[in-house]
Amino acid sequence: GWDRPKHTERNDGVVRLAIPAMVIKIVPPFLATLNRIRAECKAKVEFHFFPNMVGMNHFTISKELRRWFPGVNVYPRATYQAYMQWIAQCDLALSTFPFGGTNSTIDCFHVALPVITLEGPHIHGRSDASMMRRVGLPEWLITHSKEEYVAAALRFIDGDPLEREAIRI
């Protein structure tokens, strides 16, 4: 077995947002929604992308993501243990849409990291919501439009820190 990494609560005022998703799932409408979240939130946020890439592919996606989000953290492919330690340092995971994360969402559950998802009309956009309901995450984390997705993210980011901690699974 392996030791499950634990979340470390920090009091630096920064909310760390994990995006554990393969490159193909990181599409412009999703990135535009992240930009909207960043623009509308009151707290300072950091984006942490985990695209599972190395070499030139990692360089290329990092360069593109920095165009969208200067100063973004883009992690290279790593051992599972290292990846899980990095993700455990985040406060919230933002599931991509229209394709959800499935395996990434399960990874988040392993380190008690809450997830916000946009439940779509097709099967590839419903798996995260289904898993989140099974583990008992609050229904407000499961959204049905980009507007609801942004509102849920803002509630988490700018809301009560006690509510944030209470929904860690």
Short mmCIF file of N, CA, C and O in Angstrom, two decimals, residues 15-124:
data_model
loop_
_atom_site.label_atom_id
_atom_site.label_comp_id
_atom_site.label_asym_id
_atom_site.label_seq_id
_atom_site.Cartn_x
_atom_site.Cartn_y
_atom_site.Cartn_z
N VAL A 15 -6.63 30.33 -2.57
CA VAL A 15 -7.42 29.12 -2.81
C VAL A 15 -6.81 28.44 -4.03
O VAL A 15 -6.75 29.03 -5.11
N ARG A 16 -6.35 27.22 -3.84
CA ARG A 16 -5.67 26.48 -4.90
C ARG A 16 -6.67 25.57 -5.61
O ARG A 16 -7.30 24.73 -4.98
N LEU A 17 -6.80 25.78 -6.92
CA LEU A 17 -7.78 25.07 -7.74
C LEU A 17 -7.07 24.07 -8.64
O LEU A 17 -6.25 24.46 -9.48
N ALA A 18 -7.37 22.80 -8.47
CA ALA A 18 -6.77 21.74 -9.27
C ALA A 18 -7.60 21.48 -10.51
O ALA A 18 -8.83 21.42 -10.45
N ILE A 19 -6.90 21.29 -11.63
CA ILE A 19 -7.53 20.86 -12.87
C ILE A 19 -6.78 19.60 -13.32
O ILE A 19 -5.82 19.67 -14.08
N PRO A 20 -7.19 18.45 -12.79
CA PRO A 20 -6.52 17.19 -13.16
C PRO A 20 -7.16 16.60 -14.40
O PRO A 20 -8.14 15.86 -14.33
N ALA A 21 -6.64 16.96 -15.57
CA ALA A 21 -7.29 16.56 -16.82
C ALA A 21 -6.28 16.43 -17.94
O ALA A 21 -5.36 17.25 -18.06
N MET A 22 -6.47 15.43 -18.76
CA MET A 22 -5.66 15.28 -19.96
C MET A 22 -5.88 16.48 -20.89
O MET A 22 -6.94 17.10 -20.87
N VAL A 23 -4.89 16.77 -21.69
CA VAL A 23 -4.90 17.93 -22.58
C VAL A 23 -6.16 17.99 -23.45
O VAL A 23 -6.75 19.06 -23.62
N ILE A 24 -6.58 16.88 -23.98
CA ILE A 24 -7.72 16.86 -24.90
C ILE A 24 -9.01 17.37 -24.25
O ILE A 24 -9.92 17.83 -24.93
N LYS A 25 -9.08 17.32 -22.91
CA LYS A 25 -10.27 17.78 -22.19
C LYS A 25 -10.20 19.26 -21.83
O LYS A 25 -11.19 19.83 -21.37
N ILE A 26 -9.05 19.88 -22.02
CA ILE A 26 -8.87 21.29 -21.66
C ILE A 26 -9.18 22.13 -22.89
O ILE A 26 -8.32 22.44 -23.69
N VAL A 27 -10.46 22.47 -23.03
CA VAL A 27 -10.96 23.13 -24.24
C VAL A 27 -11.28 24.61 -23.95
O VAL A 27 -11.52 24.99 -22.81
N PRO A 28 -11.28 25.46 -25.00
CA PRO A 28 -11.51 26.89 -24.79
C PRO A 28 -12.77 27.26 -23.99
O PRO A 28 -12.68 28.15 -23.13
N PRO A 29 -13.94 26.64 -24.18
CA PRO A 29 -15.08 27.04 -23.34
C PRO A 29 -14.83 26.79 -21.85
O PRO A 29 -15.27 27.57 -21.00
N PHE A 30 -14.13 25.72 -21.53
CA PHE A 30 -13.78 25.44 -20.13
C PHE A 30 -12.80 26.49 -19.62
O PHE A 30 -12.97 27.05 -18.54
N LEU A 31 -11.76 26.80 -20.41
CA LEU A 31 -10.78 27.81 -20.01
C LEU A 31 -11.43 29.18 -19.84
O LEU A 31 -11.09 29.92 -18.92
N ALA A 32 -12.36 29.52 -20.72
CA ALA A 32 -13.07 30.79 -20.60
C ALA A 32 -13.87 30.85 -19.29
O ALA A 32 -13.94 31.90 -18.64
N THR A 33 -14.43 29.72 -18.89
CA THR A 33 -15.17 29.66 -17.63
C THR A 33 -14.22 29.84 -16.45
O THR A 33 -14.54 30.55 -15.49
N LEU A 34 -13.03 29.24 -16.52
CA LEU A 34 -12.04 29.45 -15.47
C LEU A 34 -11.64 30.92 -15.38
O LEU A 34 -11.48 31.47 -14.29
N ASN A 35 -11.48 31.55 -16.53
CA ASN A 35 -11.14 32.98 -16.56
C ASN A 35 -12.24 33.80 -15.88
O ASN A 35 -11.96 34.77 -15.17
N ARG A 36 -13.46 33.42 -16.13
CA ARG A 36 -14.60 34.13 -15.51
C ARG A 36 -14.57 33.96 -13.99
O ARG A 36 -14.80 34.93 -13.25
N ILE A 37 -14.28 32.76 -13.54
CA ILE A 37 -14.17 32.50 -12.10
C ILE A 37 -13.07 33.38 -11.51
O ILE A 37 -13.27 34.05 -10.49
N ARG A 38 -11.93 33.38 -12.14
CA ARG A 38 -10.79 34.18 -11.66
C ARG A 38 -11.16 35.66 -11.60
O ARG A 38 -10.82 36.36 -10.65
N ALA A 39 -11.86 36.16 -12.61
CA ALA A 39 -12.21 37.57 -12.67
C ALA A 39 -13.26 37.96 -11.63
O ALA A 39 -13.24 39.09 -11.13
N GLU A 40 -14.16 37.04 -11.29
CA GLU A 40 -15.27 37.38 -10.41
C GLU A 40 -15.04 37.08 -8.94
O GLU A 40 -15.76 37.60 -8.08
N CYS A 41 -14.07 36.24 -8.62
CA CYS A 41 -13.87 35.89 -7.21
C CYS A 41 -13.14 37.02 -6.47
O CYS A 41 -12.41 37.80 -7.06
N LYS A 42 -13.38 37.07 -5.17
CA LYS A 42 -12.74 38.07 -4.33
C LYS A 42 -11.40 37.58 -3.81
O LYS A 42 -10.46 38.36 -3.65
N ALA A 43 -11.31 36.31 -3.52
CA ALA A 43 -10.07 35.73 -2.97
C ALA A 43 -9.03 35.55 -4.07
O ALA A 43 -9.36 35.52 -5.26
N LYS A 44 -7.81 35.45 -3.67
CA LYS A 44 -6.74 35.13 -4.62
C LYS A 44 -6.81 33.64 -4.92
O LYS A 44 -6.95 32.82 -4.02
N VAL A 45 -6.74 33.30 -6.21
CA VAL A 45 -6.76 31.90 -6.61
C VAL A 45 -5.50 31.56 -7.40
O VAL A 45 -4.90 32.42 -8.04
N GLU A 46 -5.13 30.31 -7.31
CA GLU A 46 -4.05 29.74 -8.14
C GLU A 46 -4.63 28.55 -8.88
O GLU A 46 -5.33 27.73 -8.28
N PHE A 47 -4.31 28.46 -10.17
CA PHE A 47 -4.71 27.30 -10.95
C PHE A 47 -3.54 26.32 -11.01
O PHE A 47 -2.40 26.71 -11.27
N HIS A 48 -3.85 25.05 -10.77
CA HIS A 48 -2.86 23.97 -10.81
C HIS A 48 -3.36 22.93 -11.81
O HIS A 48 -4.31 22.21 -11.52
N PHE A 49 -2.73 22.88 -12.97
CA PHE A 49 -3.11 21.95 -14.03
C PHE A 49 -2.23 20.71 -13.97
O PHE A 49 -1.02 20.80 -13.78
N PHE A 50 -2.85 19.57 -14.19
CA PHE A 50 -2.18 18.27 -14.21
C PHE A 50 -2.51 17.56 -15.52
O PHE A 50 -3.35 16.65 -15.55
N PRO A 51 -1.86 17.97 -16.64
CA PRO A 51 -2.24 17.42 -17.95
C PRO A 51 -1.58 16.08 -18.30
O PRO A 51 -1.82 15.55 -19.38
N ASN A 52 -0.72 15.55 -17.42
CA ASN A 52 -0.08 14.25 -17.64
C ASN A 52 0.78 14.23 -18.91
O ASN A 52 0.73 13.31 -19.70
N MET A 53 1.58 15.28 -19.08
CA MET A 53 2.43 15.40 -20.27
C MET A 53 3.90 15.56 -19.86
O MET A 53 4.19 16.03 -18.77
N VAL A 54 4.79 15.19 -20.77
CA VAL A 54 6.23 15.37 -20.56
C VAL A 54 6.85 15.97 -21.83
O VAL A 54 6.22 16.03 -22.88
N GLY A 55 8.08 16.43 -21.69
CA GLY A 55 8.85 16.90 -22.84
C GLY A 55 8.19 18.04 -23.58
O GLY A 55 7.63 18.96 -22.99
N MET A 56 8.27 17.97 -24.90
CA MET A 56 7.74 19.02 -25.75
C MET A 56 6.23 19.20 -25.56
O MET A 56 5.72 20.32 -25.62
N ASN A 57 5.51 18.11 -25.33
CA ASN A 57 4.07 18.22 -25.10
C ASN A 57 3.79 19.04 -23.84
O ASN A 57 2.90 19.88 -23.82
N HIS A 58 4.54 18.78 -22.78
CA HIS A 58 4.37 19.54 -21.53
C HIS A 58 4.73 21.01 -21.76
O HIS A 58 4.02 21.92 -21.32
N PHE A 59 5.82 21.25 -22.47
CA PHE A 59 6.23 22.62 -22.78
C PHE A 59 5.13 23.37 -23.54
O PHE A 59 4.79 24.51 -23.23
N THR A 60 4.57 22.71 -24.55
CA THR A 60 3.55 23.33 -25.40
C THR A 60 2.28 23.66 -24.62
O THR A 60 1.76 24.77 -24.72
N ILE A 61 1.78 22.70 -23.84
CA ILE A 61 0.54 22.98 -23.08
C ILE A 61 0.81 24.02 -22.00
O ILE A 61 -0.03 24.88 -21.73
N SER A 62 2.00 24.01 -21.40
CA SER A 62 2.34 25.01 -20.39
C SER A 62 2.34 26.41 -21.01
O SER A 62 1.79 27.36 -20.43
N LYS A 63 2.93 26.53 -22.18
CA LYS A 63 2.98 27.82 -22.87
C LYS A 63 1.57 28.32 -23.19
O LYS A 63 1.25 29.50 -22.98
N GLU A 64 0.72 27.44 -23.68
CA GLU A 64 -0.65 27.82 -24.01
C GLU A 64 -1.42 28.22 -22.76
O GLU A 64 -2.14 29.23 -22.75
N LEU A 65 -1.30 27.45 -21.69
CA LEU A 65 -2.02 27.77 -20.46
C LEU A 65 -1.53 29.08 -19.84
O LEU A 65 -2.31 29.82 -19.26
N ARG A 66 -0.26 29.40 -20.02
CA ARG A 66 0.27 30.68 -19.51
C ARG A 66 -0.28 31.86 -20.30
O ARG A 66 -0.33 32.97 -19.78
N ARG A 67 -0.67 31.63 -21.55
CA ARG A 67 -1.35 32.69 -22.31
C ARG A 67 -2.70 33.01 -21.68
O ARG A 67 -3.12 34.15 -21.65
N TRP A 68 -3.38 31.99 -21.20
CA TRP A 68 -4.68 32.17 -20.56
C TRP A 68 -4.53 32.67 -19.13
O TRP A 68 -5.32 33.49 -18.67
N PHE A 69 -3.55 32.11 -18.42
CA PHE A 69 -3.40 32.36 -16.98
C PHE A 69 -1.93 32.58 -16.65
O PHE A 69 -1.23 31.62 -16.30
N PRO A 70 -1.44 33.80 -16.73
CA PRO A 70 -0.03 34.05 -16.37
C PRO A 70 0.26 33.53 -14.96
O PRO A 70 -0.55 33.70 -14.05
N GLY A 71 1.39 32.88 -14.80
CA GLY A 71 1.78 32.36 -13.49
C GLY A 71 1.15 31.04 -13.12
O GLY A 71 1.31 30.56 -11.99
N VAL A 72 0.43 30.42 -14.05
CA VAL A 72 -0.23 29.14 -13.77
C VAL A 72 0.80 28.06 -13.43
O VAL A 72 1.95 28.10 -13.88
N ASN A 73 0.38 27.10 -12.63
CA ASN A 73 1.21 25.93 -12.30
C ASN A 73 0.78 24.78 -13.20
O ASN A 73 -0.38 24.36 -13.15
N VAL A 74 1.71 24.29 -14.02
CA VAL A 74 1.42 23.17 -14.91
C VAL A 74 2.43 22.08 -14.57
O VAL A 74 3.63 22.23 -14.80
N TYR A 75 1.93 20.99 -14.02
CA TYR A 75 2.80 19.92 -13.53
C TYR A 75 3.08 18.90 -14.62
O TYR A 75 2.19 18.54 -15.38
N PRO A 76 4.31 18.40 -14.68
CA PRO A 76 4.63 17.35 -15.65
C PRO A 76 4.13 15.99 -15.14
O PRO A 76 3.79 15.84 -13.96
N ARG A 77 4.10 15.03 -16.05
CA ARG A 77 3.79 13.66 -15.64
C ARG A 77 4.77 13.26 -14.54
O ARG A 77 5.94 13.59 -14.59
N ALA A 78 4.27 12.56 -13.55
CA ALA A 78 5.10 12.17 -12.42
C ALA A 78 4.63 10.81 -11.92
O ALA A 78 3.67 10.24 -12.45
N THR A 79 5.28 10.31 -10.89
CA THR A 79 4.80 9.09 -10.27
C THR A 79 3.41 9.36 -9.68
O THR A 79 3.07 10.52 -9.37
N TYR A 80 2.66 8.31 -9.49
CA TYR A 80 1.33 8.48 -8.92
C TYR A 80 1.42 9.10 -7.53
O TYR A 80 0.64 9.99 -7.18
N GLN A 81 2.37 8.67 -6.74
CA GLN A 81 2.53 9.21 -5.39
C GLN A 81 2.82 10.72 -5.43
O GLN A 81 2.22 11.49 -4.68
N ALA A 82 3.71 11.16 -6.30
CA ALA A 82 4.03 12.59 -6.42
C ALA A 82 2.79 13.37 -6.87
O ALA A 82 2.47 14.42 -6.30
N TYR A 83 2.10 12.85 -7.88
CA TYR A 83 0.87 13.49 -8.37
C TYR A 83 -0.14 13.65 -7.24
O TYR A 83 -0.73 14.71 -7.04
N MET A 84 -0.34 12.59 -6.48
CA MET A 84 -1.31 12.64 -5.39
C MET A 84 -0.88 13.62 -4.30
O MET A 84 -1.72 14.30 -3.71
N GLN A 85 0.40 13.73 -4.04
CA GLN A 85 0.88 14.71 -3.06
C GLN A 85 0.62 16.13 -3.55
O GLN A 85 0.22 17.00 -2.78
N TRP A 86 0.84 16.38 -4.84
CA TRP A 86 0.60 17.71 -5.40
C TRP A 86 -0.88 18.06 -5.34
O TRP A 86 -1.26 19.16 -4.96
N ILE A 87 -1.71 17.11 -5.74
CA ILE A 87 -3.15 17.37 -5.79
C ILE A 87 -3.72 17.56 -4.39
O ILE A 87 -4.65 18.35 -4.19
N ALA A 88 -3.16 16.88 -3.40
CA ALA A 88 -3.63 17.01 -2.02
C ALA A 88 -3.38 18.41 -1.46
O ALA A 88 -4.01 18.81 -0.48
N GLN A 89 -2.47 19.15 -2.06
CA GLN A 89 -2.19 20.51 -1.60
C GLN A 89 -3.19 21.53 -2.14
O GLN A 89 -3.15 22.70 -1.77
N CYS A 90 -4.07 21.08 -3.01
CA CYS A 90 -5.09 21.97 -3.57
C CYS A 90 -6.33 21.96 -2.66
O CYS A 90 -6.48 21.08 -1.81
N ASP A 91 -7.20 22.94 -2.87
CA ASP A 91 -8.39 23.09 -2.03
C ASP A 91 -9.66 22.60 -2.71
O ASP A 91 -10.64 22.27 -2.05
N LEU A 92 -9.67 22.59 -4.04
CA LEU A 92 -10.85 22.25 -4.81
C LEU A 92 -10.41 21.79 -6.19
O LEU A 92 -9.45 22.33 -6.73
N ALA A 93 -11.11 20.80 -6.74
CA ALA A 93 -10.86 20.38 -8.12
C ALA A 93 -12.02 20.87 -8.99
O ALA A 93 -13.18 20.83 -8.59
N LEU A 94 -11.65 21.36 -10.16
CA LEU A 94 -12.64 21.79 -11.14
C LEU A 94 -12.64 20.79 -12.29
O LEU A 94 -11.66 20.68 -13.02
N SER A 95 -13.71 20.06 -12.40
CA SER A 95 -13.84 19.04 -13.44
C SER A 95 -14.10 19.69 -14.79
O SER A 95 -14.88 20.63 -14.90
N THR A 96 -13.43 19.18 -15.80
CA THR A 96 -13.59 19.72 -17.15
C THR A 96 -14.98 19.38 -17.70
O THR A 96 -15.65 18.46 -17.23
N PHE A 97 -15.36 20.15 -18.69
CA PHE A 97 -16.59 19.85 -19.42
C PHE A 97 -16.36 20.21 -20.88
O PHE A 97 -15.50 21.04 -21.19
N PRO A 98 -17.02 19.56 -21.82
CA PRO A 98 -18.14 18.65 -21.65
C PRO A 98 -17.74 17.23 -21.25
O PRO A 98 -18.60 16.42 -20.96
N PHE A 99 -16.45 16.93 -21.23
CA PHE A 99 -15.99 15.61 -20.83
C PHE A 99 -15.53 15.67 -19.39
O PHE A 99 -14.63 16.44 -19.06
N GLY A 100 -16.13 14.86 -18.53
CA GLY A 100 -15.74 14.83 -17.12
C GLY A 100 -14.42 14.11 -16.92
O GLY A 100 -13.76 13.71 -17.87
N GLY A 101 -14.06 13.93 -15.66
CA GLY A 101 -12.75 13.38 -15.33
C GLY A 101 -12.71 11.91 -14.99
O GLY A 101 -11.72 11.26 -15.21
N THR A 102 -13.74 11.35 -14.43
CA THR A 102 -13.84 9.98 -13.96
C THR A 102 -12.61 9.59 -13.12
O THR A 102 -12.66 9.67 -11.90
N ASN A 103 -11.51 9.15 -13.73
CA ASN A 103 -10.35 8.72 -12.97
C ASN A 103 -9.77 9.85 -12.14
O ASN A 103 -9.36 9.64 -10.99
N SER A 104 -9.73 11.05 -12.69
CA SER A 104 -9.22 12.20 -11.94
C SER A 104 -10.12 12.49 -10.74
O SER A 104 -9.64 12.87 -9.67
N THR A 105 -11.41 12.33 -10.92
CA THR A 105 -12.35 12.56 -9.82
C THR A 105 -12.12 11.53 -8.72
O THR A 105 -12.10 11.88 -7.54
N ILE A 106 -11.89 10.30 -9.09
CA ILE A 106 -11.58 9.27 -8.09
C ILE A 106 -10.29 9.62 -7.37
O ILE A 106 -10.19 9.48 -6.14
N ASP A 107 -9.27 10.09 -8.10
CA ASP A 107 -8.03 10.53 -7.46
C ASP A 107 -8.31 11.61 -6.43
O ASP A 107 -7.75 11.59 -5.32
N CYS A 108 -9.17 12.56 -6.78
CA CYS A 108 -9.51 13.63 -5.84
C CYS A 108 -10.18 13.06 -4.59
O CYS A 108 -9.89 13.50 -3.47
N PHE A 109 -11.06 12.11 -4.76
CA PHE A 109 -11.73 11.49 -3.62
C PHE A 109 -10.70 10.85 -2.68
O PHE A 109 -10.86 10.90 -1.46
N HIS A 110 -9.65 10.25 -3.24
CA HIS A 110 -8.62 9.59 -2.42
C HIS A 110 -7.92 10.56 -1.47
O HIS A 110 -7.41 10.13 -0.44
N VAL A 111 -7.87 11.84 -1.84
CA VAL A 111 -7.20 12.81 -0.97
C VAL A 111 -8.22 13.80 -0.37
O VAL A 111 -7.84 14.88 0.10
N ALA A 112 -9.50 13.41 -0.36
CA ALA A 112 -10.58 14.20 0.24
C ALA A 112 -10.70 15.59 -0.38
O ALA A 112 -10.97 16.56 0.32
N LEU A 113 -10.49 15.67 -1.67
CA LEU A 113 -10.57 16.95 -2.38
C LEU A 113 -11.95 17.09 -3.02
O LEU A 113 -12.33 16.29 -3.86
N PRO A 114 -12.72 18.13 -2.63
CA PRO A 114 -14.03 18.33 -3.25
C PRO A 114 -13.89 18.66 -4.73
O PRO A 114 -12.87 19.20 -5.16
N VAL A 115 -14.93 18.37 -5.48
CA VAL A 115 -14.94 18.56 -6.93
C VAL A 115 -16.20 19.34 -7.31
O VAL A 115 -17.27 19.10 -6.75
N ILE A 116 -16.05 20.26 -8.27
CA ILE A 116 -17.21 20.88 -8.90
C ILE A 116 -17.28 20.34 -10.32
O ILE A 116 -16.27 20.27 -11.01
N THR A 117 -18.47 19.93 -10.72
CA THR A 117 -18.65 19.39 -12.06
C THR A 117 -19.87 20.01 -12.73
O THR A 117 -20.76 20.52 -12.06
N LEU A 118 -19.86 19.96 -14.05
CA LEU A 118 -21.01 20.39 -14.84
C LEU A 118 -21.59 19.12 -15.44
O LEU A 118 -20.98 18.49 -16.31
N GLU A 119 -22.77 18.74 -14.96
CA GLU A 119 -23.42 17.52 -15.42
C GLU A 119 -24.07 17.79 -16.78
O GLU A 119 -24.99 18.61 -16.88
N GLY A 120 -23.57 17.13 -17.79
CA GLY A 120 -24.06 17.34 -19.14
C GLY A 120 -25.13 16.34 -19.53
O GLY A 120 -25.44 15.41 -18.80
N PRO A 121 -25.68 16.51 -20.74
CA PRO A 121 -26.76 15.64 -21.19
C PRO A 121 -26.27 14.27 -21.69
O PRO A 121 -27.08 13.36 -21.82
N HIS A 122 -24.96 14.13 -21.95
CA HIS A 122 -24.44 12.88 -22.50
C HIS A 122 -23.65 12.11 -21.44
O HIS A 122 -23.18 12.69 -20.46
N ILE A 123 -23.47 10.84 -21.66
CA ILE A 123 -22.83 9.97 -20.68
C ILE A 123 -21.44 10.46 -20.31
O ILE A 123 -21.04 10.39 -19.15
N HIS A 124 -20.66 11.00 -21.26
CA HIS A 124 -19.31 11.47 -20.95
C HIS A 124 -19.31 12.70 -20.05
O HIS A 124 -18.28 13.06 -19.51
#
